[in-house]
CSV table of C-alpha atoms in Angstrom, one decimal:
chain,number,residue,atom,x,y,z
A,69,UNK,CA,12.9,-11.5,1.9
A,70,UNK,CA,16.4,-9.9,0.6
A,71,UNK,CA,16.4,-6.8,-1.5
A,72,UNK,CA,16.2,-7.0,-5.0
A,73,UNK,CA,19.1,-6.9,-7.0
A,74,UNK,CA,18.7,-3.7,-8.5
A,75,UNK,CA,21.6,-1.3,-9.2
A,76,UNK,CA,19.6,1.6,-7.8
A,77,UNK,CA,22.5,4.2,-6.9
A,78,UNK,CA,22.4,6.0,-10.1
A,79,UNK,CA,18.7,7.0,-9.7
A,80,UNK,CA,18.9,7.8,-6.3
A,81,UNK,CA,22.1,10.1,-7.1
A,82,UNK,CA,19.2,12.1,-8.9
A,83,UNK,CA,17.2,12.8,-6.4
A,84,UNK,CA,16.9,14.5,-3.1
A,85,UNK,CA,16.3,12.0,-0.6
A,86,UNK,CA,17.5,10.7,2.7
A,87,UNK,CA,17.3,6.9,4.8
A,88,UNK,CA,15.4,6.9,7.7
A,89,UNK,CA,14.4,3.3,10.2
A,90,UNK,CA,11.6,3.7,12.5
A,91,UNK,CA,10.7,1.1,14.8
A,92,UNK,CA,7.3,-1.0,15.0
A,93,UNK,CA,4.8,-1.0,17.5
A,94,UNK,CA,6.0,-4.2,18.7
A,95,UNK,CA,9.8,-3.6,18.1
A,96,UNK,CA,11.0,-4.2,14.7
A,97,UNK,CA,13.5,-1.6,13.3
A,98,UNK,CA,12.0,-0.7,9.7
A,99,UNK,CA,14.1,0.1,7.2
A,100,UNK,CA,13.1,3.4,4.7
A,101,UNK,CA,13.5,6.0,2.2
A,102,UNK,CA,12.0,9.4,1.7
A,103,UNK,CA,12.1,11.1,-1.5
A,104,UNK,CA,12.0,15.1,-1.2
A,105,UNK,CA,10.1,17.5,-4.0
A,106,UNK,CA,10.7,21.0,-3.8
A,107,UNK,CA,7.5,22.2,-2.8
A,108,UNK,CA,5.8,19.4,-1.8
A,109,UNK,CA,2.0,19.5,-2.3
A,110,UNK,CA,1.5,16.4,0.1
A,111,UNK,CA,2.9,13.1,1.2
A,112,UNK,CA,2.5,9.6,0.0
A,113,UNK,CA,3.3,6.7,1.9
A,114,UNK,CA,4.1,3.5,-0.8
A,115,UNK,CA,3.5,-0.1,0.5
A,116,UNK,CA,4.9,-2.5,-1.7
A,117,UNK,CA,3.8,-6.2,-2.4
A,118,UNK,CA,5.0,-9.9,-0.9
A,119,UNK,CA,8.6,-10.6,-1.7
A,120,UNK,CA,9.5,-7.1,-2.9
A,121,UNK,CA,11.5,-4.3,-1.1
A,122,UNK,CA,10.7,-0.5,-1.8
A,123,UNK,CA,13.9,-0.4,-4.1
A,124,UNK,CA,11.6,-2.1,-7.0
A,125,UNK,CA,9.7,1.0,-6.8
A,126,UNK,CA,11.9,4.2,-6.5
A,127,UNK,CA,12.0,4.7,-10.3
A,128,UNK,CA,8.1,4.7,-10.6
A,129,UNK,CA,7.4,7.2,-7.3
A,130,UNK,CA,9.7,9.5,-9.1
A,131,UNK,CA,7.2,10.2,-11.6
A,132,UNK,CA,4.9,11.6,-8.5
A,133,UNK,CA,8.3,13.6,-6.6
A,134,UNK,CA,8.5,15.0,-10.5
A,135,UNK,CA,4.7,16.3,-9.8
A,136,UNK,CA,5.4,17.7,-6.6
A,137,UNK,CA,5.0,14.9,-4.0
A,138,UNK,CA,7.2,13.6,-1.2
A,139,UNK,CA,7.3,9.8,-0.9
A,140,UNK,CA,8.3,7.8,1.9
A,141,UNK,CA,8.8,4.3,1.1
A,142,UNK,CA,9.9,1.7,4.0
A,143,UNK,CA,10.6,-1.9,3.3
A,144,UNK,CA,8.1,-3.7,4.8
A,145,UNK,CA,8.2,-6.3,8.3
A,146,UNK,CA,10.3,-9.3,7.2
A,147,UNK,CA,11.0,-8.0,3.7
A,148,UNK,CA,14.1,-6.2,2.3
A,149,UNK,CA,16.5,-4.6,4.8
A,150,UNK,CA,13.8,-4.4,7.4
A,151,UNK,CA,13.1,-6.1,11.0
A,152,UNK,CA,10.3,-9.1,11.3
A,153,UNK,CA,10.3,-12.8,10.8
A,154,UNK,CA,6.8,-13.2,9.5
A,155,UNK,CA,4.1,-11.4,7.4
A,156,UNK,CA,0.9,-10.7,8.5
A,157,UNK,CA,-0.7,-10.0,5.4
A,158,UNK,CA,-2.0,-6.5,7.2
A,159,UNK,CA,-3.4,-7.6,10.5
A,160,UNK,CA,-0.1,-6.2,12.0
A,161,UNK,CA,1.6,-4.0,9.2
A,162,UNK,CA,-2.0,-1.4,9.1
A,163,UNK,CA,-0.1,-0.1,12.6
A,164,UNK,CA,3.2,-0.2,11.1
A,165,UNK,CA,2.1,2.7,8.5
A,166,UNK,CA,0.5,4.7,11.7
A,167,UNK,CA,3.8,4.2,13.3
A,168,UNK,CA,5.5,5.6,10.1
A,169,UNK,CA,3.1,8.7,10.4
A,170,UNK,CA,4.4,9.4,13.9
A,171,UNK,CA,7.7,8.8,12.7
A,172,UNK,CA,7.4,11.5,9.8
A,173,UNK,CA,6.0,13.5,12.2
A,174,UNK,CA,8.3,13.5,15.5
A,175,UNK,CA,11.0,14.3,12.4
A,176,UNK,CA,8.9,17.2,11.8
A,177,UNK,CA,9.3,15.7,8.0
A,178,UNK,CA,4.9,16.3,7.8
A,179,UNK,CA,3.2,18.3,10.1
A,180,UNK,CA,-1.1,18.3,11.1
A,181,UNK,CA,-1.4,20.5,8.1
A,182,UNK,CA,0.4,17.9,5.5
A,183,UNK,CA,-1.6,16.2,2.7
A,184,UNK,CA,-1.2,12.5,3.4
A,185,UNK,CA,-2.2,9.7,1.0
A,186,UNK,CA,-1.0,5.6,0.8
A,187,UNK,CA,-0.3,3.8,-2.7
A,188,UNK,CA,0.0,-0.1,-2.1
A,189,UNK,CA,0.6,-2.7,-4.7
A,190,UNK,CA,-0.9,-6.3,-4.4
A,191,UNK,CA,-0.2,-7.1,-0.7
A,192,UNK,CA,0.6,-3.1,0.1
A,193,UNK,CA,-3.1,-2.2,-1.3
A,194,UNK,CA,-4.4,-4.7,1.1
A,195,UNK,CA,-2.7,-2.9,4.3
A,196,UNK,CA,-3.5,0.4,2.8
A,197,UNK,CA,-7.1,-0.6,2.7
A,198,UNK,CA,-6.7,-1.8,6.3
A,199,UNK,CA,-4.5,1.5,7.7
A,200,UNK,CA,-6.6,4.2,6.1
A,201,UNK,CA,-9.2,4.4,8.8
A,202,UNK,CA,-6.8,4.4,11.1
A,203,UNK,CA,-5.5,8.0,11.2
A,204,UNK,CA,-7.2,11.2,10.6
A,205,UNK,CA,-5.0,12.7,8.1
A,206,UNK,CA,-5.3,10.1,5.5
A,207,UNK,CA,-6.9,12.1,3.1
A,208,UNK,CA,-6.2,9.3,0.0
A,209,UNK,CA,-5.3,5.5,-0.8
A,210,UNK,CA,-4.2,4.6,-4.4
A,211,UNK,CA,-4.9,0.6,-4.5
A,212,UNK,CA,-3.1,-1.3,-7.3
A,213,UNK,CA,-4.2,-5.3,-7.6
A,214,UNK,CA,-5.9,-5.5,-4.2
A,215,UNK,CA,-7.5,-9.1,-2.3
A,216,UNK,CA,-10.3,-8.1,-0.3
A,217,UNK,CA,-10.3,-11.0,2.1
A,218,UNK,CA,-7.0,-13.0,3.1
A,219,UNK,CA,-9.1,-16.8,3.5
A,220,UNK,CA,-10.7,-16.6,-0.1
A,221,UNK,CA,-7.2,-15.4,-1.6
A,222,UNK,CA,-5.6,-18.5,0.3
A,223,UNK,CA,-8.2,-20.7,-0.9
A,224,UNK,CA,-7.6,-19.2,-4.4
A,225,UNK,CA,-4.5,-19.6,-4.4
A,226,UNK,CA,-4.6,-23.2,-3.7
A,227,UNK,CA,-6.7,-24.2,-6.1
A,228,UNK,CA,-4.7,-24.0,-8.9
A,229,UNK,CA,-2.7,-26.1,-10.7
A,230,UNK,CA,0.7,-27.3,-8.3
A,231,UNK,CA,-0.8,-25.7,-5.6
A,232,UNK,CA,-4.2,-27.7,-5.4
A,233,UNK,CA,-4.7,-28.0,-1.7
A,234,UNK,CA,-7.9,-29.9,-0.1
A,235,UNK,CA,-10.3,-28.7,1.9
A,236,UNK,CA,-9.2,-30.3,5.2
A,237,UNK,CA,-5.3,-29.5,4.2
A,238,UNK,CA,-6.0,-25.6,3.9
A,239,UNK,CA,-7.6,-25.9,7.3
A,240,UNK,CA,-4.3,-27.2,9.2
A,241,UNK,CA,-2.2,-25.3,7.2
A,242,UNK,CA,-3.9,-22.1,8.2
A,243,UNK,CA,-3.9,-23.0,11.3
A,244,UNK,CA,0.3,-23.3,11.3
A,245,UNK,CA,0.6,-20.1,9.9
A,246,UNK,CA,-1.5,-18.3,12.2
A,247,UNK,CA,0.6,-20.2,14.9
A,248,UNK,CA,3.8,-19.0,13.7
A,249,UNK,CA,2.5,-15.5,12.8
A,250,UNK,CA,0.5,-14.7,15.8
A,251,UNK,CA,-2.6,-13.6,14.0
A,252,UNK,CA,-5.7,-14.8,13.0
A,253,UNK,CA,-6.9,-15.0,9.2
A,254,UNK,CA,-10.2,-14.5,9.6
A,255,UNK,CA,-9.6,-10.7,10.9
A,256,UNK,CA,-7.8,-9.8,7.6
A,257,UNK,CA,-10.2,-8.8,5.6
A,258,UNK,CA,-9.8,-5.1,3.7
A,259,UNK,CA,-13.1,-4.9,1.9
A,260,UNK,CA,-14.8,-4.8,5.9
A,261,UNK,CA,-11.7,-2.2,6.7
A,262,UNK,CA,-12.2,0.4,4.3
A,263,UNK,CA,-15.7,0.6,5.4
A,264,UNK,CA,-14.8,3.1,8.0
A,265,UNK,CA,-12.3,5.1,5.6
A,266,UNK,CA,-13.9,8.7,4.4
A,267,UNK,CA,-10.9,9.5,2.3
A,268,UNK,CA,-10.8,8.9,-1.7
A,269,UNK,CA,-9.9,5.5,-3.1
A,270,UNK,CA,-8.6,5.2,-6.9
A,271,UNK,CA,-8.6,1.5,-7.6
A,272,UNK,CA,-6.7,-0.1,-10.4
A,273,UNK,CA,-6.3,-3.7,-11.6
A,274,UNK,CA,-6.0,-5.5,-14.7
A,275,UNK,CA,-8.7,-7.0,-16.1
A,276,UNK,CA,-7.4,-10.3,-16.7
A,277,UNK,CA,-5.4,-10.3,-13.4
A,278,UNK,CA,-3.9,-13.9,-13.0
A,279,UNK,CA,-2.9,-13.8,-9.6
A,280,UNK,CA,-6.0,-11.4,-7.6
A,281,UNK,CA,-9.2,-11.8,-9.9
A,282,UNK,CA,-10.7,-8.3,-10.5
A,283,UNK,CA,-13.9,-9.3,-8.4
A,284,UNK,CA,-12.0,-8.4,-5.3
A,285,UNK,CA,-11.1,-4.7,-6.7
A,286,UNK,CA,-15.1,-5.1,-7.1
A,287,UNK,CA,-15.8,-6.1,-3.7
A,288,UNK,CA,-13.5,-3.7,-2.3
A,289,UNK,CA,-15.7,-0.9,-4.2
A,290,UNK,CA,-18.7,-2.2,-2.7
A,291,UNK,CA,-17.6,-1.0,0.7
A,292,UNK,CA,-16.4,2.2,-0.2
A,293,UNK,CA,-17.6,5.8,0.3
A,294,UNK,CA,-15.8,7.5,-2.3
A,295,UNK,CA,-13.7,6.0,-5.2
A,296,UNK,CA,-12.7,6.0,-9.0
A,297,UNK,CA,-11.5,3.1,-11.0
A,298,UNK,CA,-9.1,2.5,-13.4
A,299,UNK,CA,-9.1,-0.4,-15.1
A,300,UNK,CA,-6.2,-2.0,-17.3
A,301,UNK,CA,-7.2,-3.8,-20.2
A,302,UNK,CA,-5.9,-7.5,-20.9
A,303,UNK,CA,-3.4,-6.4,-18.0
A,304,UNK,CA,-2.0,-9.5,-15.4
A,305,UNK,CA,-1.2,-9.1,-11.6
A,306,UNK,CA,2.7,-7.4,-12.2
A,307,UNK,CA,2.2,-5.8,-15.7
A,308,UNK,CA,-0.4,-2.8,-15.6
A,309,UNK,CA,2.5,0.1,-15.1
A,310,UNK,CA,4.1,-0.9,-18.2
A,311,UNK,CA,0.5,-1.5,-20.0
A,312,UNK,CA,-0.7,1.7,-18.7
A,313,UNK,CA,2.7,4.0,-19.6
A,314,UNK,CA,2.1,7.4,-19.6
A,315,UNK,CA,-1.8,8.0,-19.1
A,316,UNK,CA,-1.1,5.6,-16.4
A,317,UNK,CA,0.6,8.4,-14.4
A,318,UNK,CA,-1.1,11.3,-15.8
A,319,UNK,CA,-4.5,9.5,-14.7
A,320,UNK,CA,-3.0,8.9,-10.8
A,321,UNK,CA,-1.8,12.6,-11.0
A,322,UNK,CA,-5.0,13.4,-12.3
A,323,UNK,CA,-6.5,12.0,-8.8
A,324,UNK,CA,-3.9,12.6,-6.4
A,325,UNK,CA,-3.8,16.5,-7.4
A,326,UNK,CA,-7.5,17.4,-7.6
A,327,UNK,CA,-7.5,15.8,-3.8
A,328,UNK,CA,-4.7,17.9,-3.0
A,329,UNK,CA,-6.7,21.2,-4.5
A,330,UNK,CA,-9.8,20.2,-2.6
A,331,UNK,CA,-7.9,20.0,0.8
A,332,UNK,CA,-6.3,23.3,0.3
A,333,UNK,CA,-9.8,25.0,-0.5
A,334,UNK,CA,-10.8,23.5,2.4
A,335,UNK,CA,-8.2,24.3,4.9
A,336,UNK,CA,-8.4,27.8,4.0
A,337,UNK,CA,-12.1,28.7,3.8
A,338,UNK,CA,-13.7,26.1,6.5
A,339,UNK,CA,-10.8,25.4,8.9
């Protein structure tokens, strides 16, 4: 997937920032960008969805460097100016992000002590879900529009309308792609991943989400320790930012800061 045709110059002539690639765990050269606060309070990692590149998203992280957050966004495998011929759907991009976290860190861009947290959008929520048990310092995962299980979203998928798909079809044409992917589908399932995370999870999805139905957001819930929700009203798959506007933000903020506080008191009175 190219990179979106986006004139994104001007905004990045705003802010402190600097390109970076990092290489996969099975050799693809990633392609990313980290966005520098003064003062940083912690680091989030964004993940951004299928067909996309992390230049759709610089103007929205900005709102969060504004707040006192660096943000490190990397186009993912086989998408925008990065490395990678296929997608995985998560069953190989979770290790990408830990390989991104030992990038940050050999750069001596985060140390042990940093505040680390992952924001994904439709695909990027699914890895996020996946990664977060991963590594340690994960303290937070922001999940926008979320499947919870990569078979039951194909299946979805094909059920409707130009994509109606039978039963027996679906079967061979999984099989192709996990041929040509080298994974299996079955082992991509996020709502079983974040089982294991003890972080924070904020969820968010529209309510009338046209592409992920909102039960997945609900299943993933189901297999989380700790979470908030925040649910867009009459909002679609790739419309809840602008639905949301401001108290969109201030309500992430909200989450992503009292984390950050809670960390801190820790650190200093128990560590």
């Amino acid at each position: 997937f190219s990179k979106k045709n986006i004139n994104i110059n001007s905004i990045l002539d705003t802010l402190n920032y600097c390109t970076y690639f990092f290489y996969t765990f099975d050799g693809y050269k990633l392609h990313s960008i980290l966005l520098k606060a003064n003062n940083p309070k912690g680091t989030i990692i964004y993940l951004h969805g299928i067909s996309d590149s992390l230049y759709s998203h610089i103007i929205f992280m900005k709102n969060f460097v504004d707040n006192g957050y660096n943000v490190f966004l990397y186009d993912a495998r086989a998408h925008g100016e990065s490395e990678g011929l296929f997608c995985t759907y998560g069953y190989k991009e979770k290790y990408d992000v830990v390989n991104a976290i030992e990038f940050l860190k050999s750069k001596n861009l985060i140390d042990d002590n940093t505040i680390l947290g992952l924001y994904g959008t439709s695909l990027g929520g699914a890895v996020a879900l996946q990664a977060a048990p991963l590594h340690t310092q994960i303290k937070f995962c922001i999940i926008e529009s979320a499947f919870s299980d990569l078979k039951r979203i194909f299946l979805d998928y094909r059920s409707k309308g130009i994509f109606l798909i039978t039963k027996i079809l679906s079967i061979f044409i999984d099989k192709i792609i996990e041929k040509i992917g080298n994974f299996f589908i079955r082992d991509v399932v996020p709502k079983e991943s974040i089982k294991k995370f003890n972080g924070y999870v904020l969820y968010i999805h529209g309510s009338d989400d046209d592409k992920v139905n909102i039960k997945y957001m609900e299943e993933n819930i189901n297999n989380t320790k700790y979470y908030q929700k925040y649910i867009i009203n009459n909002g679609k798959h790739n419309d809840i930012r602008s639905l949301g506007g401001d108290s969109y933000i201030k309500f992430i903020l909200s989450f992503t800061d009292n984390i950050c506080r809670k960390e801190w008191f820790f650190k200093k009175f128990f560590c």
